[in-house]
C-alpha cells in the first residue's frame, strides 16, 4: 500500500517534458517534489502565478506571494504573475496540460465529486470545477477507500458532482487505474497488493486484462 | 490628467448604503482592501451582498463585517477558515452563493467589459448549472453565466498614481483588476500613491479609466494565512 508521498511519486512519473501543470491541495502538492530527471515542467497556481517555486526560506516570506492553498511560496526565474481572469483563461483555454487533484469519489464514466457533502459545512469548489471541465489530462490522487473502508471508486458518484466524464486516470494507495469505455482498467498494482485485494475494494467495474505489473517507484 | 484622489477611506466610501452589492478584491487575505473594509465596519452599513473569492478569517478581512452581521449574502468560490461564517451559514442568517472561481473572475471581467453573459464549461452537469441555459459548441457542453452588477468595487493595489493608474504586486493582483473594471464606483486604496509621471505607462496593470476614487492606504497588516517556510540549511 502506498503512502501519500508514494502516490505523489507515482503521479510524477506521468509528467511530460514542457508541460504546464496545476497541482491541487493535499497529495497533489507533493508531486512537485518528485519531478523526473531531465524534464522541464512549470507549475501554475490558479490565484495568478506561473513558475511557482518552493516554500520560502524562513524570514523571506512575502504576504503578497501565496499559492492557491494560501501558503507562502516563491517564484522561479522566468515565472510570471497575472490576474484571476487570465489565470482561468489559461485553464479553460487548455494551455495547462495537466491537472492533478484529490477526490471524494470517482465514477467509471469519469465523473468526479470532491467539493460537497450534503448536510455538512460546504467550503466551496474554488477552482476545481473550472479545472476539471477544461484540462486535457486530469489525474486524480486519492485513497482507494474512505475511513469506513468503503470504496471511493464507484459505478456512479453519490455525492454532488464537480465535473462530468472528465477523469481519465486515477492513482490510489492501491492501484493505477485508467478510465475508458465506461470502466476502470487496472494498469498497475501497489507493491505487495494483489489484484484480488484491489477488486474487493473497487465498487465500479474493474477490468483486469492479463498480468498486472507492480508499480515501479 | 483627471485627478481621482480622495483624502481617505471615509471620503472614498461616500455614497455607500445599506443593501448595496459590493465587490471586494483579494484571494484569501492576500490583496484585500483592508482600509475600505475597516471603513465599512465603521460605517455600520448592513444587508450587504459581497462578491469576493473568500470570506476572510474570523478576525480579519471580511470576517470583520461578518462579526458585525453586516453581510446578508456572500458570493464566493471558497469560504473555509472562518467559524463565524460557518455558524451564520448553517443557521440560515447568511445566504451563500458558491460559484466556480474562474466563473467568478469572468463574471467580474464581463461586467466591466460590456459582456452581459458568456458560456463556460465550468460546472456543466453539476448543481452549479441547475436552472441555467446550456448549449453545445463543437461537441462540448457549456453553461451560460451572467455578468455581475455591483455598485461599488473595493480594490487594493501596490502603487497607484493620482490619475488612478494601478500596479499590483505578486499574487495580490488576483481579482483586483477585474473588479476595478466592474465597479460602478471603483474605490482603490494603495500602499504608495504617486504623482502622474512616476509610473511607467508600459508597466500599468489597470488603466486609470476604470478608477473613480483612489487614496493612500494606511496601517497595512497584510496578514499571512498559511505561513509555510523552509529552514535555512
Coordinates of C-alpha atoms in Angstrom, one line a residue:
Chain A
X1 CA 0.0 0.0 0.0
X2 CA 1.4 3.4 -1.0
X3 CA 1.9 6.3 1.4
X4 CA 0.7 9.8 0.3
X5 CA 4.3 10.6 -0.7
X6 CA 4.4 7.5 -2.9
X7 CA 1.1 8.3 -4.6
X8 CA 2.6 11.7 -5.5
X9 CA 5.8 9.9 -6.6
X10 CA 3.9 7.6 -8.9
X11 CA 1.9 10.6 -10.4
X12 CA 5.1 12.4 -11.0
X13 CA 6.0 9.7 -13.5
X14 CA 3.1 10.9 -15.6
X15 CA 4.7 14.3 -16.1
X16 CA 6.0 15.1 -19.5
X17 CA 8.6 17.5 -20.7
X18 CA 7.4 21.1 -21.4
X19 CA 4.1 20.6 -19.6
X20 CA 2.4 23.3 -17.6
X21 CA 0.8 21.6 -14.6
X22 CA -1.7 22.7 -12.0
X23 CA -1.5 20.8 -8.6
X24 CA -4.4 20.8 -6.2
X25 CA -4.2 20.9 -2.4
X26 CA -3.1 17.9 -0.4
X27 CA -1.4 14.9 -2.1
X28 CA -1.2 16.7 -5.5
X29 CA 1.0 19.4 -4.0
X30 CA 3.6 16.7 -3.1
X31 CA 4.0 15.8 -6.8
X32 CA 6.4 18.8 -7.2
X33 CA 8.9 17.0 -5.0
X34 CA 9.3 14.2 -7.5
X35 CA 9.8 15.7 -10.9
X36 CA 11.7 13.2 -13.1
X37 CA 15.3 14.0 -14.1
X38 CA 15.7 15.6 -17.4
X39 CA 12.3 17.2 -18.0
X40 CA 11.1 20.7 -17.6
X41 CA 7.7 21.4 -16.2
X42 CA 6.2 24.7 -14.8
X43 CA 3.6 24.8 -12.1
X44 CA 0.6 27.0 -12.3
X45 CA -1.2 28.3 -9.2
X46 CA -4.7 29.5 -10.1
X47 CA -4.5 32.5 -7.9
X48 CA -2.2 34.0 -10.5
X49 CA 1.3 32.6 -10.6
X50 CA 3.2 30.5 -13.2
X51 CA 6.6 29.2 -12.4
X52 CA 5.8 28.5 -8.8
X53 CA 8.9 27.7 -6.7
X54 CA 9.4 26.0 -3.3
X55 CA 8.3 27.5 0.0
X56 CA 10.5 30.5 1.0
X57 CA 13.4 30.4 3.4
X58 CA 12.3 31.4 6.8
X59 CA 12.4 35.2 7.1
X60 CA 11.9 35.9 3.4
X61 CA 8.2 35.0 3.2
X62 CA 6.1 37.6 1.5
X63 CA 2.4 38.2 2.3
X64 CA 1.9 39.2 -1.4
X65 CA 3.1 35.9 -2.7
X66 CA 1.0 32.8 -2.0
X67 CA -0.3 29.7 -3.7
X68 CA -3.9 28.5 -4.2
X69 CA -3.7 26.9 -0.7
X70 CA -2.9 30.4 0.7
X71 CA 0.6 29.1 1.6
X72 CA 3.6 31.4 1.2
X73 CA 5.6 30.4 -1.9
X74 CA 8.3 31.7 -4.2
X75 CA 8.5 32.5 -7.9
X76 CA 11.3 30.9 -10.0
X77 CA 13.3 32.8 -12.5
X78 CA 11.2 33.0 -15.7
X79 CA 8.0 32.9 -13.7
X80 CA 5.1 35.3 -14.2
X81 CA 2.2 36.9 -12.3
X82 CA -1.3 37.7 -13.5
X83 CA -4.9 38.3 -12.5
X84 CA -7.5 35.6 -11.9
X85 CA -9.3 36.1 -15.3
X86 CA -6.1 35.5 -17.1
X87 CA -5.3 32.5 -14.9
X88 CA -8.6 30.8 -15.7
X89 CA -8.2 31.7 -19.4
X90 CA -5.0 29.6 -19.2
X91 CA -7.0 26.8 -17.6
X92 CA -10.2 26.9 -19.7
X93 CA -8.2 27.6 -22.8
X94 CA -6.3 24.3 -22.3
X95 CA -2.9 26.0 -22.1
X96 CA -2.3 24.0 -18.9
X97 CA -1.6 20.4 -19.9
X98 CA -2.2 18.6 -16.7
X99 CA -4.4 19.0 -13.6
X100 CA -3.8 16.8 -10.6
X101 CA -6.4 16.9 -7.8
X102 CA -7.9 15.0 -5.0
X103 CA -11.4 13.5 -4.9
X104 CA -14.0 12.1 -2.5
X105 CA -15.5 9.8 -5.3
X106 CA -14.7 8.9 -8.9
X107 CA -17.1 7.0 -11.2
X108 CA -16.4 4.7 -14.1
X109 CA -17.8 7.2 -16.5
X110 CA -15.2 9.7 -15.5
X111 CA -17.4 11.8 -13.1
X112 CA -15.7 13.3 -10.1
X113 CA -17.1 14.5 -6.8
X114 CA -14.8 16.5 -4.5
X115 CA -16.4 19.6 -3.2
X116 CA -19.6 19.0 -1.2
X117 CA -21.1 16.5 1.3
X118 CA -24.8 17.2 1.8
X119 CA -25.8 18.4 5.3
X120 CA -22.2 19.2 6.2
X121 CA -20.5 22.6 6.1
X122 CA -19.6 23.3 2.4
X123 CA -16.5 25.3 1.9
X124 CA -16.9 25.7 -1.9
X125 CA -15.4 24.4 -5.1
X126 CA -12.7 27.0 -5.5
X127 CA -11.2 26.5 -9.0
X128 CA -11.9 22.7 -9.2
X129 CA -14.9 22.9 -11.5
X130 CA -13.1 25.2 -14.0
X131 CA -10.0 22.8 -13.8
X132 CA -11.9 19.5 -14.4
X133 CA -14.1 21.0 -17.1
X134 CA -11.2 22.0 -19.1
X135 CA -8.0 20.1 -18.6
X136 CA -6.9 17.6 -21.4
X137 CA -5.3 15.4 -18.7
X138 CA -6.8 15.0 -15.3
X139 CA -5.2 12.7 -12.8
X140 CA -7.0 12.1 -9.5
X141 CA -4.9 11.4 -6.4
X142 CA -6.9 9.7 -3.7
X143 CA -7.2 6.9 -1.2
X144 CA -9.0 3.8 -2.7
X145 CA -11.5 3.7 0.3
X146 CA -12.9 6.1 2.8
X147 CA -12.3 6.0 6.6
X148 CA -15.0 3.3 6.9
X149 CA -13.3 1.1 4.3
X150 CA -15.9 1.8 1.6
X151 CA -14.9 2.1 -2.0
X152 CA -14.4 5.6 -3.5
X153 CA -14.0 4.0 -7.0
X154 CA -17.7 3.7 -8.0
X155 CA -20.2 2.8 -10.7
X156 CA -21.8 6.2 -10.2
X157 CA -20.9 9.1 -7.8
X158 CA -23.3 9.5 -4.9
X159 CA -22.1 13.0 -3.9
X160 CA -22.8 16.2 -5.8
X161 CA -20.5 16.3 -8.8
X162 CA -17.6 18.6 -9.5
X163 CA -17.4 17.6 -13.2
X164 CA -18.8 15.0 -15.6
X165 CA -16.9 12.5 -17.7
X166 CA -13.6 14.2 -17.3
X167 CA -11.3 11.9 -15.3
X168 CA -9.0 9.6 -17.3
X169 CA -6.6 8.4 -14.7
X170 CA -6.7 7.6 -11.0
X171 CA -3.7 6.9 -8.7
X172 CA -4.7 5.5 -5.3
X173 CA -2.8 3.9 -2.5
X174 CA -3.5 0.5 -4.1
X175 CA -3.6 1.0 -7.9
X176 CA -3.2 2.9 -11.0
X177 CA -6.5 2.9 -12.9
X178 CA -7.4 4.2 -16.4
X179 CA -11.0 5.2 -17.1
X180 CA -12.2 4.3 -20.6
X181 CA -15.2 2.7 -22.2
X182 CA -17.2 3.2 -19.0
X183 CA -15.0 1.1 -16.8
X184 CA -11.8 1.2 -14.6
X185 CA -8.9 -0.6 -16.3
X186 CA -6.3 -1.8 -13.8
X187 CA -2.9 -0.7 -15.1
X188 CA -0.7 -1.3 -12.1
X189 CA -0.8 -2.6 -8.5
X190 CA 0.9 -1.0 -5.5
X191 CA 3.9 -3.2 -4.3
X192 CA 2.6 -6.2 -2.4
X193 CA -1.1 -5.6 -3.2
X194 CA -2.9 -8.4 -5.1
X195 CA -5.4 -7.9 -7.9
X196 CA -8.0 -9.6 -5.6
X197 CA -7.4 -7.1 -2.9
X198 CA -8.0 -4.2 -5.3
X199 CA -11.0 -5.9 -6.8
X200 CA -12.5 -6.3 -3.2
X201 CA -12.5 -2.5 -2.6
X202 CA -13.5 -1.4 -6.1
X203 CA -17.2 -0.9 -6.4
X204 CA -17.0 0.2 -10.0
X205 CA -16.5 -2.2 -12.9
X206 CA -12.8 -3.2 -12.9
X207 CA -11.2 -4.6 -16.0
X208 CA -8.2 -6.8 -15.4
X209 CA -6.6 -7.6 -18.7
X210 CA -3.7 -10.1 -18.4
X211 CA -0.8 -9.9 -15.9
X212 CA -0.9 -6.6 -13.9
X213 CA 2.5 -5.3 -13.1
X214 CA 3.6 -3.7 -9.8
X215 CA 4.3 0.0 -9.8
X216 CA 8.0 0.9 -10.1
X217 CA 8.8 3.7 -7.6
Chain B
X1 CA -4.8 64.2 -16.2
X2 CA -8.0 63.7 -14.4
X3 CA -7.4 63.6 -10.6
X4 CA -9.1 60.7 -8.8
X5 CA -7.6 61.3 -5.4
X6 CA -9.7 61.5 -2.3
X7 CA -8.4 62.2 1.2
X8 CA -9.1 59.0 3.0
X9 CA -11.3 55.9 3.3
X10 CA -14.1 57.9 4.7
X11 CA -14.3 60.2 1.7
X12 CA -13.7 57.2 -0.7
X13 CA -16.8 55.4 0.7
X14 CA -19.2 58.3 0.3
X15 CA -22.5 57.1 -1.0
X16 CA -22.2 53.6 0.5
X17 CA -25.6 52.5 1.7
X18 CA -27.4 49.6 3.3
X19 CA -28.4 46.8 1.0
X20 CA -25.9 47.5 -1.7
X21 CA -23.8 45.0 -3.7
X22 CA -20.0 45.3 -3.4
X23 CA -17.1 43.6 -5.0
X24 CA -14.0 43.2 -2.8
X25 CA -10.6 42.1 -4.2
X26 CA -8.3 39.6 -2.7
X27 CA -7.5 35.9 -2.6
X28 CA -7.6 34.6 0.9
X29 CA -6.1 37.6 2.9
X30 CA -3.8 38.4 0.0
X31 CA -4.5 41.7 -1.7
X32 CA -7.7 42.6 0.3
X33 CA -8.8 46.2 0.7
X34 CA -8.0 46.5 4.4
X35 CA -8.8 50.2 4.7
X36 CA -12.1 50.0 2.9
X37 CA -13.2 47.0 5.0
X38 CA -12.4 48.9 8.2
X39 CA -14.4 51.9 7.0
X40 CA -17.3 49.6 6.1
X41 CA -17.2 48.3 9.6
X42 CA -17.1 51.8 11.0
X43 CA -20.0 53.0 8.8
X44 CA -22.1 50.0 10.1
X45 CA -23.9 49.5 6.8
X46 CA -25.9 46.3 6.7
X47 CA -27.7 43.9 4.4
X48 CA -24.7 43.9 2.1
X49 CA -24.2 41.5 -0.8
X50 CA -20.4 40.9 -1.1
X51 CA -18.8 39.4 -4.1
X52 CA -15.4 38.2 -3.0
X53 CA -13.5 35.0 -3.7
X54 CA -13.2 34.2 0.0
X55 CA -14.8 35.5 3.2
X56 CA -11.7 36.3 5.3
X57 CA -10.9 34.7 8.7
X58 CA -12.8 35.3 12.0
X59 CA -11.0 38.4 13.0
X60 CA -9.6 39.8 9.7
X61 CA -10.8 40.7 6.2
X62 CA -14.4 40.2 5.5
X63 CA -14.7 38.3 8.8
X64 CA -14.8 41.7 10.5
X65 CA -18.1 42.5 8.6
X66 CA -19.5 39.1 9.4
X67 CA -18.8 39.6 13.1
X68 CA -21.0 42.7 13.0
X69 CA -23.7 40.9 10.9
X70 CA -23.4 43.4 8.1
X71 CA -23.4 40.9 5.3
X72 CA -26.7 39.4 4.1
X73 CA -25.2 37.4 1.2
X74 CA -21.8 36.2 0.1
X75 CA -20.9 35.3 -3.5
X76 CA -17.6 33.3 -3.3
X77 CA -15.8 30.3 -4.6
X78 CA -14.3 29.1 -1.3
X79 CA -15.3 30.1 2.2
X80 CA -13.3 27.8 4.6
X81 CA -11.2 29.1 7.6
X82 CA -14.0 31.1 9.2
X83 CA -16.0 29.8 12.2
X84 CA -18.4 32.8 12.4
X85 CA -19.1 32.4 8.7
X86 CA -19.9 28.7 9.2
X87 CA -22.2 29.5 12.1
X88 CA -24.2 32.1 10.2
X89 CA -24.4 30.0 7.1
X90 CA -25.7 26.9 9.0
X91 CA -28.2 28.9 11.0
X92 CA -29.5 30.5 7.8
X93 CA -28.6 34.1 8.8
X94 CA -26.3 34.3 5.9
X95 CA -27.1 33.5 2.3
X96 CA -24.2 31.9 0.4
X97 CA -23.8 31.5 -3.3
X98 CA -20.8 29.3 -4.2
X99 CA -19.6 29.5 -7.7
X100 CA -16.5 28.3 -9.6
X101 CA -13.5 30.5 -9.2
X102 CA -12.9 31.1 -12.9
X103 CA -16.6 31.9 -13.4
X104 CA -16.4 34.4 -10.5
X105 CA -13.4 36.1 -12.2
X106 CA -15.0 36.1 -15.6
X107 CA -18.4 37.4 -14.3
X108 CA -16.4 40.4 -12.9
X109 CA -14.4 40.9 -16.1
X110 CA -17.6 40.6 -18.3
X111 CA -19.3 43.2 -16.1
X112 CA -16.6 45.7 -16.8
X113 CA -16.2 44.7 -20.4
X114 CA -19.8 45.2 -21.6
X115 CA -20.4 41.5 -22.0
X116 CA -23.8 40.6 -20.4
X117 CA -23.3 36.8 -20.3
X118 CA -20.9 34.2 -21.6
X119 CA -20.6 30.4 -21.9
X120 CA -18.2 28.5 -19.8
X121 CA -17.6 24.7 -19.4
X122 CA -17.2 25.0 -15.7
X123 CA -19.9 23.4 -13.7
X124 CA -21.7 21.8 -16.6
X125 CA -23.6 18.7 -15.3
X126 CA -23.3 19.8 -11.7
X127 CA -25.7 21.7 -9.4
X128 CA -24.0 24.9 -10.4
X129 CA -25.7 24.6 -13.8
X130 CA -29.1 24.0 -12.4
X131 CA -31.7 26.4 -13.9
X132 CA -29.2 27.9 -16.3
X133 CA -29.2 27.8 -20.1
X134 CA -26.7 25.2 -21.5
X135 CA -25.5 24.9 -25.1
X136 CA -23.2 22.8 -27.2
X137 CA -20.3 24.3 -29.1
X138 CA -18.1 22.0 -31.2
X139 CA -19.3 18.9 -29.4
X140 CA -18.8 20.2 -25.8
X141 CA -21.4 21.5 -23.4
X142 CA -21.3 24.9 -21.8
X143 CA -23.2 26.9 -19.2
X144 CA -24.5 30.4 -19.7
X145 CA -23.3 32.7 -16.9
X146 CA -24.2 36.3 -16.4
X147 CA -22.1 39.4 -15.6
X148 CA -22.2 40.7 -12.1
X149 CA -23.7 44.1 -11.2
X150 CA -22.1 45.9 -8.3
X151 CA -22.5 49.4 -7.1
X152 CA -19.0 49.7 -5.6
X153 CA -15.8 47.7 -6.1
X154 CA -13.2 47.9 -3.4
X155 CA -9.7 47.3 -4.8
X156 CA -6.3 47.2 -3.2
X157 CA -3.2 47.9 -5.4
X158 CA 0.5 48.2 -4.6
X159 CA 1.1 51.5 -6.4
X160 CA -1.2 54.0 -8.0
X161 CA -1.0 57.5 -9.4
X162 CA -3.3 60.4 -9.0
X163 CA -5.0 59.5 -12.3
X164 CA -5.9 56.1 -11.0
X165 CA -3.4 54.0 -12.9
X166 CA -2.5 50.9 -10.9
X167 CA 0.3 48.4 -10.4
X168 CA -0.2 45.3 -8.4
X169 CA 2.4 43.2 -6.6
X170 CA 2.8 39.4 -6.6
X171 CA -0.3 37.3 -6.2
X172 CA -2.1 40.3 -4.5
X173 CA -3.3 41.1 -8.0
X174 CA -5.8 38.2 -8.2
X175 CA -9.4 39.6 -8.6
X176 CA -8.5 43.2 -8.1
X177 CA -8.1 44.2 -11.8
X178 CA -11.4 42.7 -13.0
X179 CA -13.3 44.2 -10.0
X180 CA -11.7 47.6 -10.8
X181 CA -13.2 47.3 -14.3
X182 CA -16.6 46.3 -13.0
X183 CA -17.5 48.7 -10.2
X184 CA -19.9 51.5 -11.0
X185 CA -17.8 53.3 -8.4
X186 CA -14.3 51.7 -8.1
X187 CA -12.5 52.7 -4.9
X188 CA -8.8 51.9 -4.8
X189 CA -6.5 52.0 -1.9
X190 CA -2.8 51.8 -2.5
X191 CA 0.3 51.3 -0.4
X192 CA 2.0 54.0 -2.4
X193 CA 0.2 56.9 -4.0
X194 CA 2.4 58.8 -6.5
X195 CA 2.1 61.7 -8.8
X196 CA 1.4 61.2 -12.5
X197 CA 4.5 60.6 -14.5
X198 CA 6.1 58.5 -11.8
X199 CA 4.7 55.2 -13.1
X200 CA 6.0 53.8 -16.4
X201 CA 2.9 53.6 -18.7
X202 CA 4.4 50.3 -20.1
X203 CA 4.0 48.7 -16.6
X204 CA 0.5 49.8 -15.7
X205 CA -1.8 46.8 -15.0
X206 CA -5.1 48.7 -14.6
X207 CA -5.5 51.9 -16.6
X208 CA -7.0 54.9 -14.6
X209 CA -10.1 55.0 -16.7
X210 CA -11.6 52.2 -14.5
X211 CA -10.9 54.0 -11.3
X212 CA -13.2 56.6 -9.8
X213 CA -11.6 57.2 -6.4
X214 CA -8.1 56.5 -5.1
X215 CA -6.5 57.1 -1.7
X216 CA -3.3 56.4 0.2
X217 CA -4.0 53.5 2.4
X218 CA -2.5 53.2 5.9
X219 CA -1.6 50.7 8.7
X220 CA -1.5 47.6 6.4
X221 CA -1.3 44.4 8.4
X222 CA -1.0 42.1 5.4
X223 CA -1.6 39.1 7.5
X224 CA -0.4 35.7 6.2
X225 CA -3.0 33.0 6.4
X226 CA -0.6 29.9 6.0
X227 CA 2.9 30.8 6.8
X228 CA 4.9 28.0 5.2
X229 CA 8.7 28.2 5.1
X230 CA 11.8 26.1 4.8
X231 CA 14.5 26.5 7.4
X232 CA 17.9 27.6 6.2
X233 CA 20.4 24.7 5.8

